[in-house]
mmCIF file with all atom_site columns, C-alpha atoms in Angstrom:
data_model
loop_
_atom_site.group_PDB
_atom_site.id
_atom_site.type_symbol
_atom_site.label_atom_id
_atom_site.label_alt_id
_atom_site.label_comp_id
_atom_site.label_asym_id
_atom_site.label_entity_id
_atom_site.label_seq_id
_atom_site.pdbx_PDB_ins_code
_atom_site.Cartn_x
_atom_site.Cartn_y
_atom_site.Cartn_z
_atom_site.occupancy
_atom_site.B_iso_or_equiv
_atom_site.pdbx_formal_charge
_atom_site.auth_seq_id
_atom_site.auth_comp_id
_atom_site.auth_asym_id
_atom_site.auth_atom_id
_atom_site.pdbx_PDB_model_num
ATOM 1   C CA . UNK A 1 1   ? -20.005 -7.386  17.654  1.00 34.00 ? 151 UNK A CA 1
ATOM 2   C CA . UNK A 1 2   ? -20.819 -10.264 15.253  1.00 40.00 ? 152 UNK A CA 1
ATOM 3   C CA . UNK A 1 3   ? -18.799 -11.418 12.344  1.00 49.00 ? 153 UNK A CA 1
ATOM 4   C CA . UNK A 1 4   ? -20.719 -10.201 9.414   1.00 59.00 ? 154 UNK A CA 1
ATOM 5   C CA . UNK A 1 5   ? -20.357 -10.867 5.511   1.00 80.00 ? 155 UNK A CA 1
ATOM 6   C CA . UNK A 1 6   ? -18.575 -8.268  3.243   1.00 88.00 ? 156 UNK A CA 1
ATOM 7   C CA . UNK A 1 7   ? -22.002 -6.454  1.610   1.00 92.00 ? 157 UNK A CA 1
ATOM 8   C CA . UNK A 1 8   ? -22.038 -5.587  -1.791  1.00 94.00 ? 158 UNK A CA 1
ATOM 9   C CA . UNK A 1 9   ? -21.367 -1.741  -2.153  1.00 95.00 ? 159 UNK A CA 1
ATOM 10  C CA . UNK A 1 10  ? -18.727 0.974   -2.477  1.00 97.00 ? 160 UNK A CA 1
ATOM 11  C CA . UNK A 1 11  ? -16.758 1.292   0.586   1.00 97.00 ? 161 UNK A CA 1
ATOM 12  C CA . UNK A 1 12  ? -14.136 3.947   1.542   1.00 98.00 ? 162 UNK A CA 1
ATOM 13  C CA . UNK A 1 13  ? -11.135 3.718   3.307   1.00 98.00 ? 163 UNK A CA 1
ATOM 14  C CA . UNK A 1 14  ? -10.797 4.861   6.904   1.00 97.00 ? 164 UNK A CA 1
ATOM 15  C CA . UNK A 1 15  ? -7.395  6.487   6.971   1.00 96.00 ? 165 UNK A CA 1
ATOM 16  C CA . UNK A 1 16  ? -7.067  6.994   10.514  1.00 96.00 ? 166 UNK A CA 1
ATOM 17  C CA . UNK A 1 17  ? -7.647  3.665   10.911  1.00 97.00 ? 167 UNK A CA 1
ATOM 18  C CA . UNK A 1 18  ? -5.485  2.204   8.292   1.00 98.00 ? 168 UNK A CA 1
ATOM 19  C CA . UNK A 1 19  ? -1.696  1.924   7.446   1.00 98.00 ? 169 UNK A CA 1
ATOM 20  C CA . UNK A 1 20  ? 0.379   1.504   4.448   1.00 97.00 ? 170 UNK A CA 1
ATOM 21  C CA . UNK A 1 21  ? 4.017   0.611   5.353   1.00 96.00 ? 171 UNK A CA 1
ATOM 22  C CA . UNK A 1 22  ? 7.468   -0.522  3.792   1.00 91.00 ? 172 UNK A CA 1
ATOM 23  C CA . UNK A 1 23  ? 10.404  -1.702  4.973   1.00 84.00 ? 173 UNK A CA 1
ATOM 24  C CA . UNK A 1 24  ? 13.641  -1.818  3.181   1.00 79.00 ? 174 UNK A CA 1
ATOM 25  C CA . UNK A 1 25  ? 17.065  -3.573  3.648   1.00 73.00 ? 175 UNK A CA 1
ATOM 26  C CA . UNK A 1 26  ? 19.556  -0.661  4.760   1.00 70.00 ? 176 UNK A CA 1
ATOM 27  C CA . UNK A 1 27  ? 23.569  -1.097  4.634   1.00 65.00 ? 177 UNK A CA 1
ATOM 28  C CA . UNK A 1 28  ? 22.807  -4.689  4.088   1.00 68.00 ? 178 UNK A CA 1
ATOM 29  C CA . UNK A 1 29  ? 22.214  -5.840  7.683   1.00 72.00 ? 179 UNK A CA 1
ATOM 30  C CA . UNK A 1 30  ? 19.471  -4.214  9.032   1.00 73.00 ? 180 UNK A CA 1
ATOM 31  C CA . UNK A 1 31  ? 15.808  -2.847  7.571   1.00 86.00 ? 181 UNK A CA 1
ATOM 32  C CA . UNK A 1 32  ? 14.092  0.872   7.631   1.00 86.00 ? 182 UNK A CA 1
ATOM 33  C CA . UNK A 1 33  ? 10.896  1.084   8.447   1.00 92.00 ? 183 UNK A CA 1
ATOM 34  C CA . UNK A 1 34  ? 8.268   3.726   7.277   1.00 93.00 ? 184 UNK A CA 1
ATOM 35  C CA . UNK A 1 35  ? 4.638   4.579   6.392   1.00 96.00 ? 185 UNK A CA 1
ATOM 36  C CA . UNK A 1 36  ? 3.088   6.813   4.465   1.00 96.00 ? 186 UNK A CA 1
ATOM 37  C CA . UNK A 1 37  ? 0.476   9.473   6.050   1.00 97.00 ? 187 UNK A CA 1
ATOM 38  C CA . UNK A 1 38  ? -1.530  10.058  3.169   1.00 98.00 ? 188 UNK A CA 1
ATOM 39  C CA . UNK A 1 39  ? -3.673  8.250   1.140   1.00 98.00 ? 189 UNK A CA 1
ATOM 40  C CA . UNK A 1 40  ? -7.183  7.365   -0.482  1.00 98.00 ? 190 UNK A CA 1
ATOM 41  C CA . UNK A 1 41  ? -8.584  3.747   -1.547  1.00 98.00 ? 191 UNK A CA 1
ATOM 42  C CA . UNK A 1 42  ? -12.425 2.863   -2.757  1.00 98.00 ? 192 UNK A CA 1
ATOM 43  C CA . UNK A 1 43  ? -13.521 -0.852  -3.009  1.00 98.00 ? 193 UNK A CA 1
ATOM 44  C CA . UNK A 1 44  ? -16.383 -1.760  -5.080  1.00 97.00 ? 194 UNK A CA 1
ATOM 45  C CA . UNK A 1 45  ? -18.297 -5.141  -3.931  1.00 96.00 ? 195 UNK A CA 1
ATOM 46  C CA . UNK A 1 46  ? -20.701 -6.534  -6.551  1.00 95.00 ? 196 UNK A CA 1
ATOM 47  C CA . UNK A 1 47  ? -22.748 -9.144  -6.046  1.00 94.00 ? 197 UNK A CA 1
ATOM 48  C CA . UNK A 1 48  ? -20.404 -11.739 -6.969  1.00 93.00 ? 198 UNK A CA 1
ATOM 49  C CA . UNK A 1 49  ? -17.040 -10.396 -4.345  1.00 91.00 ? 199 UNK A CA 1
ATOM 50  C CA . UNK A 1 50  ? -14.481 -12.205 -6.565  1.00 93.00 ? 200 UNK A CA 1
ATOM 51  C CA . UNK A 1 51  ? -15.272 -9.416  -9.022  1.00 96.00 ? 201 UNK A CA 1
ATOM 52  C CA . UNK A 1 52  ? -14.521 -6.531  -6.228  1.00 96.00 ? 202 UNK A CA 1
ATOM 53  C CA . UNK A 1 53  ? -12.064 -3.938  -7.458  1.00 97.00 ? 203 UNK A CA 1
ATOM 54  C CA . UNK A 1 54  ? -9.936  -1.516  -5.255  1.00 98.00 ? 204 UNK A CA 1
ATOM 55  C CA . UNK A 1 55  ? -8.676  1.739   -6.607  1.00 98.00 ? 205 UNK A CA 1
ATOM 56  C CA . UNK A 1 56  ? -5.792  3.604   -4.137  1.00 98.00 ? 206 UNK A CA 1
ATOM 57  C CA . UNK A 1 57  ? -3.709  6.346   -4.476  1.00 98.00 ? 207 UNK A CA 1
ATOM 58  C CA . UNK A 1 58  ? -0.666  7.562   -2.162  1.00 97.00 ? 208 UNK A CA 1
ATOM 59  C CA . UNK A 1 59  ? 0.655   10.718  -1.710  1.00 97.00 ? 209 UNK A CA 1
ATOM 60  C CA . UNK A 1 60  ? 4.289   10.311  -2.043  1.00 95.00 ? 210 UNK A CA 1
ATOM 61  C CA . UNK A 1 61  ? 5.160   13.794  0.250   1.00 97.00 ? 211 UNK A CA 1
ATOM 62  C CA . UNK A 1 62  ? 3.846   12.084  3.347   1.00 97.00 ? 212 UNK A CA 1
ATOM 63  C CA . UNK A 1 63  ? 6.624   9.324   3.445   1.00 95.00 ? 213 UNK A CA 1
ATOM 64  C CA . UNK A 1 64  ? 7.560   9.342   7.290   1.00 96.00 ? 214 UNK A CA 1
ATOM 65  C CA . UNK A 1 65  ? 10.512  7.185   8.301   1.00 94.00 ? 215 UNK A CA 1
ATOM 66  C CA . UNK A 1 66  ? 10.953  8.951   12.043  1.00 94.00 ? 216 UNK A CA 1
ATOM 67  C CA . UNK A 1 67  ? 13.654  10.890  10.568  1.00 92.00 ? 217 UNK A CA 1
ATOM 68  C CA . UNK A 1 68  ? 13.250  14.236  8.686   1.00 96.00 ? 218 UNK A CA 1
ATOM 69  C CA . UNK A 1 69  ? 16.710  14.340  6.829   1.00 93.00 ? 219 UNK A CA 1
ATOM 70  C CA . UNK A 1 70  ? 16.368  10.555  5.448   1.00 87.00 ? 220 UNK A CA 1
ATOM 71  C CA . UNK A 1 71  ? 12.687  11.636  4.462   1.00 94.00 ? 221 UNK A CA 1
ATOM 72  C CA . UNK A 1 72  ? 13.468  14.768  2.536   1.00 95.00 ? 222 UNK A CA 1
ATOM 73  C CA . UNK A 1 73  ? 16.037  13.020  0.409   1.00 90.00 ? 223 UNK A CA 1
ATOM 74  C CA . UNK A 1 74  ? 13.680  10.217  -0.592  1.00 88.00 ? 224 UNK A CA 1
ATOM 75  C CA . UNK A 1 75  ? 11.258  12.719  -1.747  1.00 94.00 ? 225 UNK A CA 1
ATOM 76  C CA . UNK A 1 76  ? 14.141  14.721  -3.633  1.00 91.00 ? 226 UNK A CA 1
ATOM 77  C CA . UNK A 1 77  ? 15.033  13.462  -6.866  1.00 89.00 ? 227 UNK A CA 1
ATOM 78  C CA . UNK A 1 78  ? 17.237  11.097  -6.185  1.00 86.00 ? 228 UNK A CA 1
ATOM 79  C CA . UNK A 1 79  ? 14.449  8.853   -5.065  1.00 86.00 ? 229 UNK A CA 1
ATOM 80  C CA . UNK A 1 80  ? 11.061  9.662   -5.156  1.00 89.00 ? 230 UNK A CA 1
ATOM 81  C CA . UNK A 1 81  ? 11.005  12.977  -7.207  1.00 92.00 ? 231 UNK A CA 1
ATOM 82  C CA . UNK A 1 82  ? 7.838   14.085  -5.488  1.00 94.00 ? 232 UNK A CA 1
ATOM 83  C CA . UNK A 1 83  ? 7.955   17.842  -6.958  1.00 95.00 ? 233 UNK A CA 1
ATOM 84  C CA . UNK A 1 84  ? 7.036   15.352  -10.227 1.00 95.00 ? 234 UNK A CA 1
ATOM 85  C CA . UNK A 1 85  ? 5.347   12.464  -9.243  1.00 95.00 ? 235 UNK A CA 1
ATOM 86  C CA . UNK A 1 86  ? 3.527   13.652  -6.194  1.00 96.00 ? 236 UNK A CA 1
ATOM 87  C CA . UNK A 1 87  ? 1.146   10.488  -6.152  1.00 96.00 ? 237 UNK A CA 1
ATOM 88  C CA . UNK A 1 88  ? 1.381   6.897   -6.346  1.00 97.00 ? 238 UNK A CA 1
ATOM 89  C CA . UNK A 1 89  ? -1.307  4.823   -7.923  1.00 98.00 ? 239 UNK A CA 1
ATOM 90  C CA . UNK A 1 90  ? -2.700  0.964   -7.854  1.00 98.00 ? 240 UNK A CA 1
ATOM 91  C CA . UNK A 1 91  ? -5.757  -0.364  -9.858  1.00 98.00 ? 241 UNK A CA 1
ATOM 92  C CA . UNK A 1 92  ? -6.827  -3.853  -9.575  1.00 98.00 ? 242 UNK A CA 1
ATOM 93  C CA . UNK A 1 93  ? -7.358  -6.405  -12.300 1.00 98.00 ? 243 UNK A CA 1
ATOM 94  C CA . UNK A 1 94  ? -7.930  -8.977  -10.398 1.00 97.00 ? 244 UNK A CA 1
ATOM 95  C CA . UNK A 1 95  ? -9.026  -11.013 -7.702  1.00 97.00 ? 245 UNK A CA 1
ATOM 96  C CA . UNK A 1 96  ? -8.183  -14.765 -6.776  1.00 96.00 ? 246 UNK A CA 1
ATOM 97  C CA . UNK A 1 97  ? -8.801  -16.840 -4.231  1.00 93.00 ? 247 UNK A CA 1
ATOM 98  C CA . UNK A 1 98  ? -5.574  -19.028 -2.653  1.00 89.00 ? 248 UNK A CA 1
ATOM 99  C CA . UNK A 1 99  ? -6.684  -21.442 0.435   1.00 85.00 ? 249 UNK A CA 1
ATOM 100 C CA . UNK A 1 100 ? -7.700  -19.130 3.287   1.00 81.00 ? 250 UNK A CA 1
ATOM 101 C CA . UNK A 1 101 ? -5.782  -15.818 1.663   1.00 87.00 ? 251 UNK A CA 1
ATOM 102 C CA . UNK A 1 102 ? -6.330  -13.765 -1.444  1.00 95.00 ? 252 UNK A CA 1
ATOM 103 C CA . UNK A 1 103 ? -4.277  -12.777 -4.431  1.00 97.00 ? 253 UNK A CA 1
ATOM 104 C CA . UNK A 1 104 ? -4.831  -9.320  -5.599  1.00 97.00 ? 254 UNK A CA 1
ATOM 105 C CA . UNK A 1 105 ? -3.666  -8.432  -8.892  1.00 98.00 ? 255 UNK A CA 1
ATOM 106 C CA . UNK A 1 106 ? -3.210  -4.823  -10.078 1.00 98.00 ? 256 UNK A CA 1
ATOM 107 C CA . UNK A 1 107 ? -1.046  -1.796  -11.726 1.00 98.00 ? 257 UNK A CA 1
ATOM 108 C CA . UNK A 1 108 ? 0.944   0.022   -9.245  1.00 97.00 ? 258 UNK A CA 1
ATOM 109 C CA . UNK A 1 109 ? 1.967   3.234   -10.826 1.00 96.00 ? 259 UNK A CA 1
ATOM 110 C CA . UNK A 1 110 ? 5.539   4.907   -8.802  1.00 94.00 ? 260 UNK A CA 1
ATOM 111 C CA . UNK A 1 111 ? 7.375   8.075   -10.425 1.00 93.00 ? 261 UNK A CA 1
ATOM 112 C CA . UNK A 1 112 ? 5.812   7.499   -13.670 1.00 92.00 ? 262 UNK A CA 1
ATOM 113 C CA . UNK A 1 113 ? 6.630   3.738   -14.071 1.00 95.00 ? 263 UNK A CA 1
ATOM 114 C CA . UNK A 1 114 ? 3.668   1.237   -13.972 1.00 97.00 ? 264 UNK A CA 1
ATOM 115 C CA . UNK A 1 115 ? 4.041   -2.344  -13.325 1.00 97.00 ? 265 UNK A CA 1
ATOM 116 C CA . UNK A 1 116 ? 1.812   -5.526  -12.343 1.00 98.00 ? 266 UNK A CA 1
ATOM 117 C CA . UNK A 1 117 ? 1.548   -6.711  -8.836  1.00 98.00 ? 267 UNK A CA 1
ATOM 118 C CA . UNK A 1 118 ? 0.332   -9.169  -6.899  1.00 97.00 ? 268 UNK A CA 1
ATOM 119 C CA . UNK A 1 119 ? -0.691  -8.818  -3.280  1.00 98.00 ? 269 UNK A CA 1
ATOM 120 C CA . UNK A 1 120 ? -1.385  -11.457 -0.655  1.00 97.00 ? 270 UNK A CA 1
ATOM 121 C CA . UNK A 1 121 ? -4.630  -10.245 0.346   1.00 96.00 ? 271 UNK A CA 1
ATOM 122 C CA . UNK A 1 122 ? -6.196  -11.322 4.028   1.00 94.00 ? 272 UNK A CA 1
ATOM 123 C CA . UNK A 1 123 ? -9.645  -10.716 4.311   1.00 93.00 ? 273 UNK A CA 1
ATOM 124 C CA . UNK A 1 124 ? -9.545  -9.895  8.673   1.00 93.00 ? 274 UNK A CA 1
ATOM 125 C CA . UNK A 1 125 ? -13.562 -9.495  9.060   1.00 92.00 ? 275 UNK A CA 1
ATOM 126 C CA . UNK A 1 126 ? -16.514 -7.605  8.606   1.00 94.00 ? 276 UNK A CA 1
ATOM 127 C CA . UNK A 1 127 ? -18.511 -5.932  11.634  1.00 94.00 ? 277 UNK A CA 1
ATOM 128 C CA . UNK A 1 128 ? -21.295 -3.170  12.403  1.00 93.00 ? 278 UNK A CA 1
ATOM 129 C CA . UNK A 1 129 ? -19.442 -0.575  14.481  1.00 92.00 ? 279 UNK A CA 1
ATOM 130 C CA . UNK A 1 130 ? -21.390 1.260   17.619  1.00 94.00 ? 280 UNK A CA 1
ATOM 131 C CA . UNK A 1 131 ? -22.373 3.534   14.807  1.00 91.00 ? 281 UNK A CA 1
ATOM 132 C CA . UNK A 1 132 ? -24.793 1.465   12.684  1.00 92.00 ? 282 UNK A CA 1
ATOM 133 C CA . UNK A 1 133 ? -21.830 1.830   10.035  1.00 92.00 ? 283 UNK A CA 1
ATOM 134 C CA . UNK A 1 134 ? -20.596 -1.031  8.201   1.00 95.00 ? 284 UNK A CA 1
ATOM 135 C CA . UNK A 1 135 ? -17.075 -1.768  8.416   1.00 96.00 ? 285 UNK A CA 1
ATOM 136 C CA . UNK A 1 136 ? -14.176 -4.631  6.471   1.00 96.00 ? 286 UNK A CA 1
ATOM 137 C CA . UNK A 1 137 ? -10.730 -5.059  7.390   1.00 96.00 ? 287 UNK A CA 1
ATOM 138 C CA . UNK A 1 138 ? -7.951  -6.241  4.869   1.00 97.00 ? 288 UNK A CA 1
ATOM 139 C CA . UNK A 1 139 ? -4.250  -7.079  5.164   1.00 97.00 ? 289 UNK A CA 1
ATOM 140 C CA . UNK A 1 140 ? -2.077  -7.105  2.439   1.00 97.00 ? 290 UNK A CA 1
ATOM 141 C CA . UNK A 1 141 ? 1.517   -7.869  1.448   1.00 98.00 ? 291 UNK A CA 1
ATOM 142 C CA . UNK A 1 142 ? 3.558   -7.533  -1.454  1.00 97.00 ? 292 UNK A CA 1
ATOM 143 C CA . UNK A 1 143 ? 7.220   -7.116  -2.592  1.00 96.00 ? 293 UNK A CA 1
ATOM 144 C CA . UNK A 1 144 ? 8.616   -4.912  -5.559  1.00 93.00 ? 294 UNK A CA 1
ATOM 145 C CA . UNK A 1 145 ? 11.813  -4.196  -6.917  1.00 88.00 ? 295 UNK A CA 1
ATOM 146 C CA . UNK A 1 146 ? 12.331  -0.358  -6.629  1.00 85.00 ? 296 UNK A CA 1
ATOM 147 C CA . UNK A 1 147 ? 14.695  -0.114  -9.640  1.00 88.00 ? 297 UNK A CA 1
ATOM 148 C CA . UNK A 1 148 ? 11.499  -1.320  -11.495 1.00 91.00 ? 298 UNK A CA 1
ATOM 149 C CA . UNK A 1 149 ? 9.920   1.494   -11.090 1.00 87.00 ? 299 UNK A CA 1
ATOM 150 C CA . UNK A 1 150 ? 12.286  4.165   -11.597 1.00 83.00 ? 300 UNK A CA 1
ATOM 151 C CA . UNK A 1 151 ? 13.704  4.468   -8.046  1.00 78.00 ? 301 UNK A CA 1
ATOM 152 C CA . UNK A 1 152 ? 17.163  3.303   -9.521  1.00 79.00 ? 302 UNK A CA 1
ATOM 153 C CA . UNK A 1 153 ? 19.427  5.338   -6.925  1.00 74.00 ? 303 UNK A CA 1
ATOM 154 C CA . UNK A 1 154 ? 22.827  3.119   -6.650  1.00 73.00 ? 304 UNK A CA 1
ATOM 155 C CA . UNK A 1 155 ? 24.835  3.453   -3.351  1.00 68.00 ? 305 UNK A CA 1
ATOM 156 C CA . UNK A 1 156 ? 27.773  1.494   -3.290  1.00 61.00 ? 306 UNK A CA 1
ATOM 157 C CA . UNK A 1 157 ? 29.233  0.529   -0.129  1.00 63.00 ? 307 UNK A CA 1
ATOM 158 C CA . UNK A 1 158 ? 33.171  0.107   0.263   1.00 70.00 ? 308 UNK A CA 1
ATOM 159 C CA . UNK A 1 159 ? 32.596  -3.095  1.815   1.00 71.00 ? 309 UNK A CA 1
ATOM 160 C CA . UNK A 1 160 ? 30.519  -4.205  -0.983  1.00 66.00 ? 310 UNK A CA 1
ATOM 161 C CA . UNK A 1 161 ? 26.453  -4.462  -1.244  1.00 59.00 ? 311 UNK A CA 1
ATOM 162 C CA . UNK A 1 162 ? 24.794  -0.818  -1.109  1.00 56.00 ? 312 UNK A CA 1
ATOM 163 C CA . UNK A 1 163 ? 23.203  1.416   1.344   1.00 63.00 ? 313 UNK A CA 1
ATOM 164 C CA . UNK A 1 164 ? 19.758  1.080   -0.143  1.00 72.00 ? 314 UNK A CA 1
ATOM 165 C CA . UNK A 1 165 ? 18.234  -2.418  -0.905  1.00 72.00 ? 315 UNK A CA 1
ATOM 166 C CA . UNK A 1 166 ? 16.283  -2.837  -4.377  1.00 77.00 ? 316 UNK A CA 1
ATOM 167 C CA . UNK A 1 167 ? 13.606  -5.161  -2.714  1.00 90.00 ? 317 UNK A CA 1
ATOM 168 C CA . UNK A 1 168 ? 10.573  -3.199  -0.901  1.00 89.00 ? 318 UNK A CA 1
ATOM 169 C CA . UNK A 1 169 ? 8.263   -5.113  1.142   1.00 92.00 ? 319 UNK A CA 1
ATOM 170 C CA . UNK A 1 170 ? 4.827   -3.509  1.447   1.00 96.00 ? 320 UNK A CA 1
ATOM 171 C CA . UNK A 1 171 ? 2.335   -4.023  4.057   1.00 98.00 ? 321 UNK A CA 1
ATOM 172 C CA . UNK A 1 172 ? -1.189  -2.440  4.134   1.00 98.00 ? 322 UNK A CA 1
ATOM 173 C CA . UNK A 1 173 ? -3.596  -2.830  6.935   1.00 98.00 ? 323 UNK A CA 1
ATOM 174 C CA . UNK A 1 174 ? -7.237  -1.246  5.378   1.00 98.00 ? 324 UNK A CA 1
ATOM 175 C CA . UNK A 1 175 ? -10.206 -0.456  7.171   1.00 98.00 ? 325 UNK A CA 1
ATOM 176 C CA . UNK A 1 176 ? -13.285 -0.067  5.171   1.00 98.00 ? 326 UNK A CA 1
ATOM 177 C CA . UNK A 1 177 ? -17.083 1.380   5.708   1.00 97.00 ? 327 UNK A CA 1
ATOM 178 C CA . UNK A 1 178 ? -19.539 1.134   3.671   1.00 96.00 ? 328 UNK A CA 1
ATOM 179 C CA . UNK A 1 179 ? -20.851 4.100   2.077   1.00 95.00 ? 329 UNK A CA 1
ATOM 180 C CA . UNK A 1 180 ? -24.888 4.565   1.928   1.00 78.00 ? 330 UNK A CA 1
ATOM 181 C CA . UNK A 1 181 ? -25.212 3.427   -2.120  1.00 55.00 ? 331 UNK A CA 1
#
């Protein structure tokens, strides 16, 4: 299929096409990787696309690190506190471009605590699936401190350093179609 333009409209995320992922530095020498299995975004294209907003929204019960016991505790209190905060949030504020890549700037919203962001954005191509359908890809990556927002659990080690690292890296990859305006 050809390469096509990003078309002004609202398009909707295609979750079973899409991931939003983490990793985090564990014991101090080696990262844990997860995802989460829920979650929404909308992107609105106007005419001029430096002006696009994205709103997104997690569900913080469907954290799945490929192990049940590590996942229930980071959705008990000591973490997450998903009985409380059962949903994450980010809304953009703004879009700039940086050489071939993107910087998307927004509120992330985790257990109550909001906080600016900025997200290396990768714009990976537009297409017309077998469908008719328009569809956009994006990649994104960001990194947040996790004390920052409220996910201040402290884990000493004996050796020194903790268990859980305060620096999350985030990676998104987002497929988009375009919804009939």
């Amino acid at each position: 299929m050809a390469q096509q333009e990003l078309k002004t409209g609202t398009w909707q995320i295609d979750a079973s096409h899409s991931t939003v992922g983490f990793s985090v530095r564990h014991m101090m020498v080696s990262k844990v990787r997860g995802r989460f299995e829920k979650f929404d975004a909308t992107l609105t294209v106007p005419d001029d696309p430096m002006q696009s907003s994205v709103q997104a929204t997690i569900d913080s019960t469907s954290i799945n690190t490929d192990n049940s016991d590590r996942d229930n505790h980071v959705r008990s209190a000591d973490f997450f506190d998903v009985e409380k905060h059962p949903q994450f949030s980010f809304d953009s504020t703004g879009l700039e471009a940086k050489g071939e890549e993107f910087v998307l700037k927004g509120n992330l919203s985790i257990k109550g605590n909001t906080r600016p962001v900025e997200l290396t954005l990768e714009f990976t191509g537009s297409t017309i699936d077998p469908y008719g359908l328009n569809r956009a890809g994006f990649a994104a990556t960001t990194q947040i401190s996790r004390k920052e927002f409220g996910v201040d659990i402290e884990m000493p080690m004996d050796g020194g350093g903790v268990l859980v690292g305060d620096k999350i890296t985030i990676e998104i990859d987002a497929q988009f179609t375009r919804q009939n305006d």
